């Protein structure tokens, strides 16, 4: 999709030249000092690349990345001192152990986010360091362990390590590049942007995260093994070194988060800087001050990193004077995107979705209190009620954003209230939000392509934006009149436009029932008309709707039946006409002084 | 039996000091939604300041809190204005990275000034103890704990009985609301951060008589304090006190009945256990997370 601009070609040529030079370097120079510097640059590049997957793509910032160097190093050390096994075996084992522990950590910390997650990663690193220190019979404790020398000709010096580590850098780049191009990568980015929403559009977030953790650790574990052989000595503070975690974070922030090459560039920069400070000041307290200050400066002044900043500069230069997308008008072509479902709607269609005795408490408040209602197939069912009557909470219980304290939700006769959100989405339940929740840094097209209608491991490797999906997404964007904005970042759209994109996004799931939370809230009348038209069209094609809405004329026009909620309970249900005459409804919801005819004719 | 009671009493005495050290951390988190990872380093810095005052003037280390507290208040205010103020709107991870960077700088500066060796402050009563019934109370721990409780009471009065305190609590519960009610939320944040760091002044003076310390001790301290506030419920001052007492007792029990070398593992175990089993901690309120901020 990205065209080969001159800058891009120059960048590729530069990369190839750099790589060729790195491969050739030990062949013409036997300078062990510079080989050592480059070895460490490779190590930091591998660590940074791994960190970038879980922290750059998935947004889970970790300060524990050096734990995987330590795990890899100690795995190698423990095996190598006890058995005569070739490094060709111990290094892969080290990689596997690191990946396994990372996946386990991923399972264990599944529910922690933000602050709690960072705290856990620090604790994880320090507790491993403590175990290495205290479990002396296995690890040698604070005195460390000396590894046996590897058995290649001495005159090769450290060059074999150089090449193995360079190979790991190359693998890291390939892995990052591959991840970014697959569903796995877009899923991780969706998790970074809005994890709950990602679940609601069918992304199996736990599996994505656990695999993301494993991917972020596997090559780092291997690098730790190589590093242990290289040093021939391991000890707890050297291997589980929190300063290396800092270097990792710095490398990625400096080079550019969520880019393929940023972490590599950052790794090299950090090592050059580290080498300079070591030469001039020795490995002293001053180093801590320098790297601390550098980290503060990067966090404050260069949050995007070098590569994205440079890329933005080039793009800015290239597109100077070209109007942005914000001025584009809505494209009002009547589009048709969806194949009609075989439609046979009997007078009394079957019940598609049913809530039975739902209860949700927040502290002492019962937001939803013994709520029961059902939705017949092919209807547009309205869900109305005063503010705080539990409408949105009911949606959250139905689509799985929240778990009910009691009661059942059934979809096509099957209980779904214990299923996670993505499985409910796979069954055919789609939902939009009162305040739109698009993945703001993705483009509109990427947003619409993001939903997943099923889950399989093979799917993780599928292309991020495959051809037929793009076609379908384009059709859906046509359908809602937003195709002109396909390549704009979702966060730059107006609220009403975001609502339309979110509708297209949900339609990508090809849902049987669509829950719309205040579709008309905060958007202009023309857009509302358009939305009503679209809902009718979709309904005619067999989609069932449940709509929460405060716009009474719209509800009266569109919805039949209407379910009325008050204080978390259903107080009435029937046609709009019927409920408008229901004294209970008038009393609880519309309030005094409201006349029915005004509402209908308004 | 006496052994058990003795262990618990010693733990409670420690816990009192832990409570003071953790109070600023939880206060800053509650009001600003920032985890100050440099809190441990600030504590160690204050301990070194106390060490310097004590060696140069012979002033009692606990009385040195009268100097270290305002000094750390000033440092906290300065750090807020220079650094923290710029990332108020940034995501959680940004503040953690920034305060971690501050911790590194403080650790480095301590190392430059006082060298990377263990220091300890040993006033005349360092090895004394008071006997109550069959229980021994080490004098230094007793003084430290009583002082810590007194300062915590002052802090509590400040937060509940003064206008500034009400502004701080209002800002912690609803920043936008507080702003609309005429509270200058930005200067309240500066004040809160400075008060939070000020507690490391007194806290650092007190811990200097309890434990020897060196520049990298701050990792152990921040782990312990994070364990405490996670256990008590992040942002909850009462929770921090309860968490601190439990942590003190748990560490002492571990030292006596399990092994001294695993004491440092106690906070990590607590952090993992609490965040997995009861992420809101003992006294943390479970608030609705579905209500989107407008």
PDB file of N, CA, C and O in Angstrom, chain B residues 104-137:
ATOM      1  N   UNK B 104      16.791   7.118  38.945  1.00  0.00           N
ATOM      2  CA  UNK B 104      18.158   6.828  38.505  1.00  0.00           C
ATOM      3  C   UNK B 104      19.075   8.015  38.772  1.00  0.00           C
ATOM      4  O   UNK B 104      20.200   7.860  39.252  1.00  0.00           O
ATOM      5  N   UNK B 105      18.577   9.212  38.459  1.00  0.00           N
ATOM      6  CA  UNK B 105      19.404  10.405  38.656  1.00  0.00           C
ATOM      7  C   UNK B 105      19.721  10.584  40.139  1.00  0.00           C
ATOM      8  O   UNK B 105      20.867  10.874  40.503  1.00  0.00           O
ATOM      9  N   UNK B 106      18.704  10.404  40.980  1.00  0.00           N
ATOM     10  CA  UNK B 106      18.948  10.568  42.423  1.00  0.00           C
ATOM     11  C   UNK B 106      19.949   9.521  42.909  1.00  0.00           C
ATOM     12  O   UNK B 106      20.897   9.828  43.638  1.00  0.00           O
ATOM     13  N   UNK B 107      19.767   8.266  42.454  1.00  0.00           N
ATOM     14  CA  UNK B 107      20.692   7.203  42.857  1.00  0.00           C
ATOM     15  C   UNK B 107      22.116   7.580  42.444  1.00  0.00           C
ATOM     16  O   UNK B 107      23.069   7.434  43.225  1.00  0.00           O
ATOM     17  N   UNK B 108      22.261   8.085  41.207  1.00  0.00           N
ATOM     18  CA  UNK B 108      23.578   8.476  40.717  1.00  0.00           C
ATOM     19  C   UNK B 108      24.172   9.614  41.532  1.00  0.00           C
ATOM     20  O   UNK B 108      25.355   9.586  41.899  1.00  0.00           O
ATOM     21  N   UNK B 109      23.340  10.611  41.854  1.00  0.00           N
ATOM     22  CA  UNK B 109      23.840  11.770  42.610  1.00  0.00           C
ATOM     23  C   UNK B 109      24.270  11.340  44.017  1.00  0.00           C
ATOM     24  O   UNK B 109      25.330  11.756  44.508  1.00  0.00           O
ATOM     25  N   UNK B 110      23.465  10.465  44.641  1.00  0.00           N
ATOM     26  CA  UNK B 110      23.851   9.959  45.966  1.00  0.00           C
ATOM     27  C   UNK B 110      25.206   9.257  45.876  1.00  0.00           C
ATOM     28  O   UNK B 110      26.101   9.478  46.693  1.00  0.00           O
ATOM     29  N   UNK B 111      25.361   8.430  44.825  1.00  0.00           N
ATOM     30  CA  UNK B 111      26.613   7.696  44.647  1.00  0.00           C
ATOM     31  C   UNK B 111      27.797   8.631  44.462  1.00  0.00           C
ATOM     32  O   UNK B 111      28.894   8.381  44.964  1.00  0.00           O
ATOM     33  N   UNK B 112      27.557   9.737  43.731  1.00  0.00           N
ATOM     34  CA  UNK B 112      28.643  10.693  43.501  1.00  0.00           C
ATOM     35  C   UNK B 112      29.065  11.383  44.801  1.00  0.00           C
ATOM     36  O   UNK B 112      30.247  11.616  45.040  1.00  0.00           O
ATOM     37  N   UNK B 113      28.085  11.707  45.627  1.00  0.00           N
ATOM     38  CA  UNK B 113      28.397  12.469  46.840  1.00  0.00           C
ATOM     39  C   UNK B 113      28.925  11.563  47.961  1.00  0.00           C
ATOM     40  O   UNK B 113      29.942  11.846  48.583  1.00  0.00           O
ATOM     41  N   UNK B 114      28.186  10.447  48.198  1.00  0.00           N
ATOM     42  CA  UNK B 114      28.497   9.638  49.384  1.00  0.00           C
ATOM     43  C   UNK B 114      29.168   8.311  49.065  1.00  0.00           C
ATOM     44  O   UNK B 114      29.348   7.491  49.937  1.00  0.00           O
ATOM     45  N   UNK B 115      29.450   8.046  47.777  1.00  0.00           N
ATOM     46  CA  UNK B 115      30.069   6.783  47.343  1.00  0.00           C
ATOM     47  C   UNK B 115      29.131   5.593  47.572  1.00  0.00           C
ATOM     48  O   UNK B 115      28.240   5.643  48.400  1.00  0.00           O
ATOM     49  N   UNK B 116      29.360   4.528  46.823  1.00  0.00           N
ATOM     50  CA  UNK B 116      28.460   3.394  46.884  1.00  0.00           C
ATOM     51  C   UNK B 116      28.735   2.427  48.023  1.00  0.00           C
ATOM     52  O   UNK B 116      28.902   1.238  47.787  1.00  0.00           O
ATOM     53  N   UNK B 117      28.829   2.927  49.244  1.00  0.00           N
ATOM     54  CA  UNK B 117      29.040   2.011  50.375  1.00  0.00           C
ATOM     55  C   UNK B 117      27.884   2.119  51.358  1.00  0.00           C
ATOM     56  O   UNK B 117      27.148   3.107  51.357  1.00  0.00           O
ATOM     57  N   UNK B 118      27.737   1.088  52.162  1.00  0.00           N
ATOM     58  CA  UNK B 118      26.680   1.093  53.170  1.00  0.00           C
ATOM     59  C   UNK B 118      26.959   2.149  54.229  1.00  0.00           C
ATOM     60  O   UNK B 118      28.087   2.312  54.681  1.00  0.00           O
ATOM     61  N   UNK B 119      25.905   2.889  54.578  1.00  0.00           N
ATOM     62  CA  UNK B 119      26.015   3.835  55.682  1.00  0.00           C
ATOM     63  C   UNK B 119      24.957   3.464  56.704  1.00  0.00           C
ATOM     64  O   UNK B 119      23.938   2.863  56.367  1.00  0.00           O
ATOM     65  N   UNK B 120      25.198   3.881  57.940  1.00  0.00           N
ATOM     66  CA  UNK B 120      24.189   3.685  58.962  1.00  0.00           C
ATOM     67  C   UNK B 120      24.300   4.825  59.954  1.00  0.00           C
ATOM     68  O   UNK B 120      25.382   5.364  60.166  1.00  0.00           O
ATOM     69  N   UNK B 121      23.168   5.221  60.512  1.00  0.00           N
ATOM     70  CA  UNK B 121      23.165   6.267  61.522  1.00  0.00           C
ATOM     71  C   UNK B 121      22.957   5.584  62.865  1.00  0.00           C
ATOM     72  O   UNK B 121      21.968   4.878  63.063  1.00  0.00           O
ATOM     73  N   UNK B 122      23.930   5.759  63.761  1.00  0.00           N
ATOM     74  CA  UNK B 122      23.866   5.023  65.026  1.00  0.00           C
ATOM     75  C   UNK B 122      23.968   5.975  66.202  1.00  0.00           C
ATOM     76  O   UNK B 122      25.057   6.188  66.754  1.00  0.00           O
ATOM     77  N   UNK B 123      22.838   6.598  66.600  1.00  0.00           N
ATOM     78  CA  UNK B 123      22.851   7.474  67.770  1.00  0.00           C
ATOM     79  C   UNK B 123      23.103   6.657  69.043  1.00  0.00           C
ATOM     80  O   UNK B 123      23.116   5.429  69.003  1.00  0.00           O
ATOM     81  N   UNK B 124      23.265   7.349  70.161  1.00  0.00           N
ATOM     82  CA  UNK B 124      23.643   6.698  71.415  1.00  0.00           C
ATOM     83  C   UNK B 124      22.699   5.594  71.852  1.00  0.00           C
ATOM     84  O   UNK B 124      23.130   4.576  72.407  1.00  0.00           O
ATOM     85  N   UNK B 125      21.406   5.772  71.555  1.00  0.00           N
ATOM     86  CA  UNK B 125      20.416   4.789  72.016  1.00  0.00           C
ATOM     87  C   UNK B 125      20.246   3.656  71.017  1.00  0.00           C
ATOM     88  O   UNK B 125      19.321   2.855  71.113  1.00  0.00           O
ATOM     89  N   UNK B 126      21.140   3.580  70.026  1.00  0.00           N
ATOM     90  CA  UNK B 126      20.976   2.648  68.912  1.00  0.00           C
ATOM     91  C   UNK B 126      20.798   1.205  69.381  1.00  0.00           C
ATOM     92  O   UNK B 126      19.988   0.460  68.858  1.00  0.00           O
ATOM     93  N   UNK B 127      21.583   0.813  70.412  1.00  0.00           N
ATOM     94  CA  UNK B 127      21.520  -0.578  70.849  1.00  0.00           C
ATOM     95  C   UNK B 127      20.684  -0.775  72.115  1.00  0.00           C
ATOM     96  O   UNK B 127      20.624  -1.868  72.647  1.00  0.00           O
ATOM     97  N   UNK B 128      20.032   0.301  72.572  1.00  0.00           N
ATOM     98  CA  UNK B 128      19.228   0.179  73.792  1.00  0.00           C
ATOM     99  C   UNK B 128      17.876  -0.438  73.489  1.00  0.00           C
ATOM    100  O   UNK B 128      17.437  -0.475  72.340  1.00  0.00           O
ATOM    101  N   UNK B 129      17.239  -0.912  74.550  1.00  0.00           N
ATOM    102  CA  UNK B 129      15.847  -1.303  74.382  1.00  0.00           C
ATOM    103  C   UNK B 129      15.103  -1.159  75.692  1.00  0.00           C
ATOM    104  O   UNK B 129      15.700  -1.119  76.768  1.00  0.00           O
ATOM    105  N   UNK B 130      13.795  -1.023  75.570  1.00  0.00           N
ATOM    106  CA  UNK B 130      12.930  -0.872  76.737  1.00  0.00           C
ATOM    107  C   UNK B 130      12.217  -2.193  76.923  1.00  0.00           C
ATOM    108  O   UNK B 130      11.797  -2.813  75.941  1.00  0.00           O
ATOM    109  N   UNK B 131      12.062  -2.633  78.197  1.00  0.00           N
ATOM    110  CA  UNK B 131      11.375  -3.891  78.403  1.00  0.00           C
ATOM    111  C   UNK B 131       9.998  -3.623  78.990  1.00  0.00           C
ATOM    112  O   UNK B 131       9.873  -2.967  80.024  1.00  0.00           O
ATOM    113  N   UNK B 132       8.964  -4.067  78.290  1.00  0.00           N
ATOM    114  CA  UNK B 132       7.599  -3.929  78.780  1.00  0.00           C
ATOM    115  C   UNK B 132       7.064  -5.330  79.003  1.00  0.00           C
ATOM    116  O   UNK B 132       6.832  -6.069  78.048  1.00  0.00           O
ATOM    117  N   UNK B 133       6.888  -5.719  80.261  1.00  0.00           N
ATOM    118  CA  UNK B 133       6.522  -7.109  80.540  1.00  0.00           C
ATOM    119  C   UNK B 133       7.653  -7.998  80.070  1.00  0.00           C
ATOM    120  O   UNK B 133       8.810  -7.795  80.425  1.00  0.00           O
ATOM    121  N   UNK B 134       7.309  -8.958  79.196  1.00  0.00           N
ATOM    122  CA  UNK B 134       8.363  -9.832  78.685  1.00  0.00           C
ATOM    123  C   UNK B 134       8.765  -9.449  77.270  1.00  0.00           C
ATOM    124  O   UNK B 134       9.442 -10.191  76.586  1.00  0.00           O
ATOM    125  N   UNK B 135       8.298  -8.271  76.835  1.00  0.00           N
ATOM    126  CA  UNK B 135       8.548  -7.851  75.456  1.00  0.00           C
ATOM    127  C   UNK B 135       9.632  -6.773  75.422  1.00  0.00           C
ATOM    128  O   UNK B 135       9.581  -5.814  76.185  1.00  0.00           O
ATOM    129  N   UNK B 136      10.590  -6.947  74.538  1.00  0.00           N
ATOM    130  CA  UNK B 136      11.627  -5.932  74.347  1.00  0.00           C
ATOM    131  C   UNK B 136      11.215  -4.975  73.242  1.00  0.00           C
ATOM    132  O   UNK B 136      10.806  -5.392  72.154  1.00  0.00           O
ATOM    133  N   UNK B 137      11.317  -3.659  73.512  1.00  0.00           N
ATOM    134  CA  UNK B 137      11.074  -2.665  72.477  1.00  0.00           C
ATOM    135  C   UNK B 137      12.399  -1.946  72.206  1.00  0.00           C
ATOM    136  O   UNK B 137      12.866  -1.193  73.058  1.00  0.00           O
TER     137      UNK B 137
END
